[in-house]
Amino acid sequence: DLVQTNIVIFKLKTVAPADLIARLKAKGILCSQVGPRAVRLVTHHDVPRAACQKAAQVLCEELGAVFTDPKSRKPNLQCASEG
């Protein structure tokens, strides 16, 4: 069964949540830390789908920036997007 929610929580293993939260805030995306390693994002029913998609794109870009392989300088992360 699918559950619809307006909350996304994910854990970071190697990056401090505060670092990612600050990067996202600088791009206009507000989120919060929950627990020692988790980040929480919430949207409101009035937020249009396009704004949520843009936020997801920025989140992927910032995650890619913080998870870049130091040797190859390529992101260690792939984000899938819904068409």
XYZ file of N, CA and C in Angstrom:
249
model
N 0.824 -1.187 0.000
C 0.000 0.000 0.000
C 0.869 1.253 0.000
N 0.482 2.231 -0.774
C 1.184 3.505 -0.829
C 0.644 4.429 0.247
N 1.547 5.155 0.870
C 1.165 6.138 1.875
C 1.555 7.511 1.345
N 0.627 8.448 1.339
C 0.935 9.806 0.919
C 1.265 10.629 2.157
N 2.363 11.360 2.076
C 2.787 12.183 3.199
C 3.441 13.452 2.680
N 3.528 14.441 3.523
C 4.197 15.683 3.163
C 5.524 15.811 3.917
N 5.991 14.716 4.498
C 7.219 14.715 5.300
C 8.229 13.752 4.678
N 9.474 14.219 4.570
C 10.581 13.373 4.135
C 11.653 13.453 5.211
N 12.114 12.296 5.674
C 13.208 12.234 6.642
C 14.246 11.271 6.085
N 15.504 11.703 6.104
C 16.577 10.819 5.662
C 17.786 11.001 6.570
N 18.580 9.930 6.672
C 19.774 9.938 7.520
C 21.023 10.135 6.671
N 21.962 10.851 7.233
C 23.263 11.067 6.610
C 24.299 10.286 7.404
N 25.119 9.513 6.716
C 26.129 8.713 7.408
C 27.448 9.450 7.584
N 27.830 10.274 6.594
C 29.173 10.857 6.636
C 29.196 12.375 6.690
N 28.071 13.011 6.474
C 28.005 14.466 6.451
C 27.183 14.934 7.647
N 27.642 15.984 8.302
C 26.879 16.541 9.417
C 25.604 17.185 8.882
N 24.451 16.845 9.455
C 23.203 17.446 8.984
C 23.244 18.976 8.959
N 23.885 19.586 9.934
C 23.939 21.055 9.994
C 24.588 21.645 8.742
N 25.565 20.955 8.169
C 26.224 21.440 6.952
C 25.257 21.449 5.769
N 24.536 20.370 5.587
C 23.571 20.297 4.493
C 22.434 21.283 4.722
N 21.953 21.382 5.942
C 20.862 22.306 6.266
C 21.255 23.742 5.933
N 22.472 24.129 6.246
C 22.955 25.487 5.943
C 23.037 25.707 4.437
N 23.509 24.709 3.702
C 23.603 24.823 2.239
C 22.218 24.986 1.626
N 21.263 24.217 2.115
C 19.902 24.302 1.591
C 19.255 25.636 1.949
N 19.481 26.115 3.150
C 18.915 27.399 3.567
C 19.414 28.516 2.660
N 20.688 28.459 2.280
C 21.253 29.469 1.386
C 20.565 29.453 0.021
N 19.940 28.331 -0.336
C 19.226 28.200 -1.606
C 17.713 28.372 -1.432
N 17.278 28.756 -0.234
C 15.862 29.017 -0.006
C 15.038 27.821 0.433
N 15.694 26.734 0.798
C 14.989 25.535 1.258
C 15.232 25.379 2.749
N 14.157 25.410 3.509
C 14.261 25.262 4.955
C 13.984 23.817 5.344
N 14.813 23.293 6.217
C 14.635 21.947 6.746
C 15.211 21.936 8.150
N 15.082 20.808 8.827
C 15.562 20.766 10.208
C 16.249 19.436 10.488
N 17.034 19.447 11.535
C 17.711 18.241 11.974
C 16.833 17.536 12.990
N 16.713 16.218 12.840
C 15.998 15.400 13.815
C 16.931 14.273 14.224
N 17.290 14.265 15.463
C 18.263 13.278 15.911
C 19.658 13.667 15.480
N 20.617 12.816 15.766
C 22.011 13.171 15.485
C 22.408 13.150 14.012
N 21.695 12.399 13.159
C 22.137 12.244 11.769
C 21.044 12.461 10.726
N 19.845 12.829 11.128
C 18.731 12.880 10.185
C 18.314 14.308 9.853
N 17.775 14.454 8.640
C 17.261 15.733 8.142
C 15.781 15.530 7.815
N 14.980 16.531 8.135
C 13.533 16.461 7.914
C 13.090 17.625 7.037
N 12.346 17.297 5.993
C 11.737 18.293 5.112
C 10.227 18.092 5.153
N 9.498 19.193 5.142
C 8.033 19.147 5.161
C 7.515 20.180 4.175
N 6.452 19.836 3.475
C 5.809 20.804 2.606
C 4.373 21.015 3.081
N 3.739 22.000 2.537
C 2.364 22.354 2.892
C 1.479 22.089 1.677
N 0.213 21.822 1.900
C -0.677 21.494 0.782
C -0.831 22.641 -0.209
N -0.501 23.866 0.187
C -0.590 25.012 -0.721
C 0.630 25.170 -1.627
N 1.671 24.404 -1.386
C 2.885 24.517 -2.202
C 2.660 23.788 -3.523
N 2.864 24.471 -4.651
C 2.630 23.815 -5.949
C 3.653 22.719 -6.240
N 3.239 21.765 -7.048
C 4.097 20.636 -7.416
C 5.425 21.106 -8.015
N 5.378 22.134 -8.855
C 6.600 22.645 -9.487
C 7.605 23.127 -8.437
N 7.133 23.736 -7.375
C 8.029 24.201 -6.309
C 8.647 23.011 -5.575
N 7.857 21.965 -5.381
C 8.389 20.753 -4.738
C 9.434 20.088 -5.621
N 9.177 20.057 -6.933
C 10.145 19.477 -7.862
C 11.440 20.287 -7.884
N 11.329 21.603 -7.834
C 12.517 22.462 -7.794
C 13.293 22.222 -6.505
N 12.595 22.105 -5.387
C 13.262 21.834 -4.110
C 13.980 20.486 -4.159
N 13.350 19.490 -4.767
C 13.982 18.175 -4.900
C 15.233 18.259 -5.764
N 15.176 19.044 -6.826
C 16.337 19.225 -7.703
C 17.485 19.881 -6.938
N 17.184 20.935 -6.195
C 18.213 21.626 -5.416
C 18.780 20.693 -4.344
N 17.917 19.921 -3.706
C 18.380 18.966 -2.698
C 19.356 17.978 -3.323
N 19.025 17.442 -4.484
C 19.928 16.507 -5.168
C 21.260 17.166 -5.522
N 21.201 18.395 -5.997
C 22.437 19.112 -6.334
C 23.314 19.304 -5.099
N 22.709 19.697 -3.997
C 23.481 19.937 -2.775
C 24.002 18.637 -2.182
N 23.206 17.577 -2.240
C 23.700 16.273 -1.792
C 24.861 15.830 -2.673
N 24.735 16.045 -3.966
C 25.829 15.707 -4.879
C 27.090 16.488 -4.559
N 26.925 17.753 -4.165
C 28.080 18.585 -3.827
C 28.774 18.098 -2.564
N 28.016 17.662 -1.576
C 28.642 17.233 -0.321
C 29.121 15.789 -0.382
N 28.647 15.032 -1.373
C 29.082 13.642 -1.512
C 29.979 13.438 -2.721
N 30.766 14.442 -3.066
C 31.669 14.342 -4.210
C 32.901 13.525 -3.828
N 33.241 12.589 -4.684
C 34.431 11.768 -4.480
C 35.663 12.653 -4.612
N 36.524 12.698 -3.591
C 37.683 13.605 -3.640
C 38.690 13.258 -4.739
N 38.775 11.993 -5.141
C 39.733 11.604 -6.172
C 39.230 11.956 -7.571
N 38.021 11.521 -7.887
C 37.508 11.745 -9.237
C 36.793 13.085 -9.379
N 36.450 13.695 -8.249
C 35.694 14.948 -8.189
C 34.317 14.810 -8.839
N 33.810 13.572 -8.843
C 32.469 13.298 -9.368
C 31.557 12.963 -8.195
N 30.293 13.330 -8.301
C 29.360 13.003 -7.221
C 29.234 11.501 -6.990
N 29.172 11.107 -5.724
C 28.956 9.710 -5.336
C 27.469 9.463 -5.122
N 26.647 10.118 -5.876
C 25.216 10.100 -5.623
C 24.481 10.270 -6.938
N 23.393 9.549 -7.089
C 22.520 9.751 -8.231
C 21.118 9.987 -7.702
N 20.474 10.983 -8.201
C 19.085 11.263 -7.832
C 18.199 10.911 -9.003
N 17.147 10.184 -8.720
C 16.165 9.862 -9.749
C 15.075 10.922 -9.694
N 14.532 11.236 -10.831
C 13.452 12.209 -10.853
C 12.241 11.607 -11.528
N 11.102 12.049 -11.067
C 9.842 11.602 -11.658
C 9.542 12.510 -12.847
N 9.203 11.935 -13.967
C 8.957 12.701 -15.176
C 7.725 13.489 -15.221
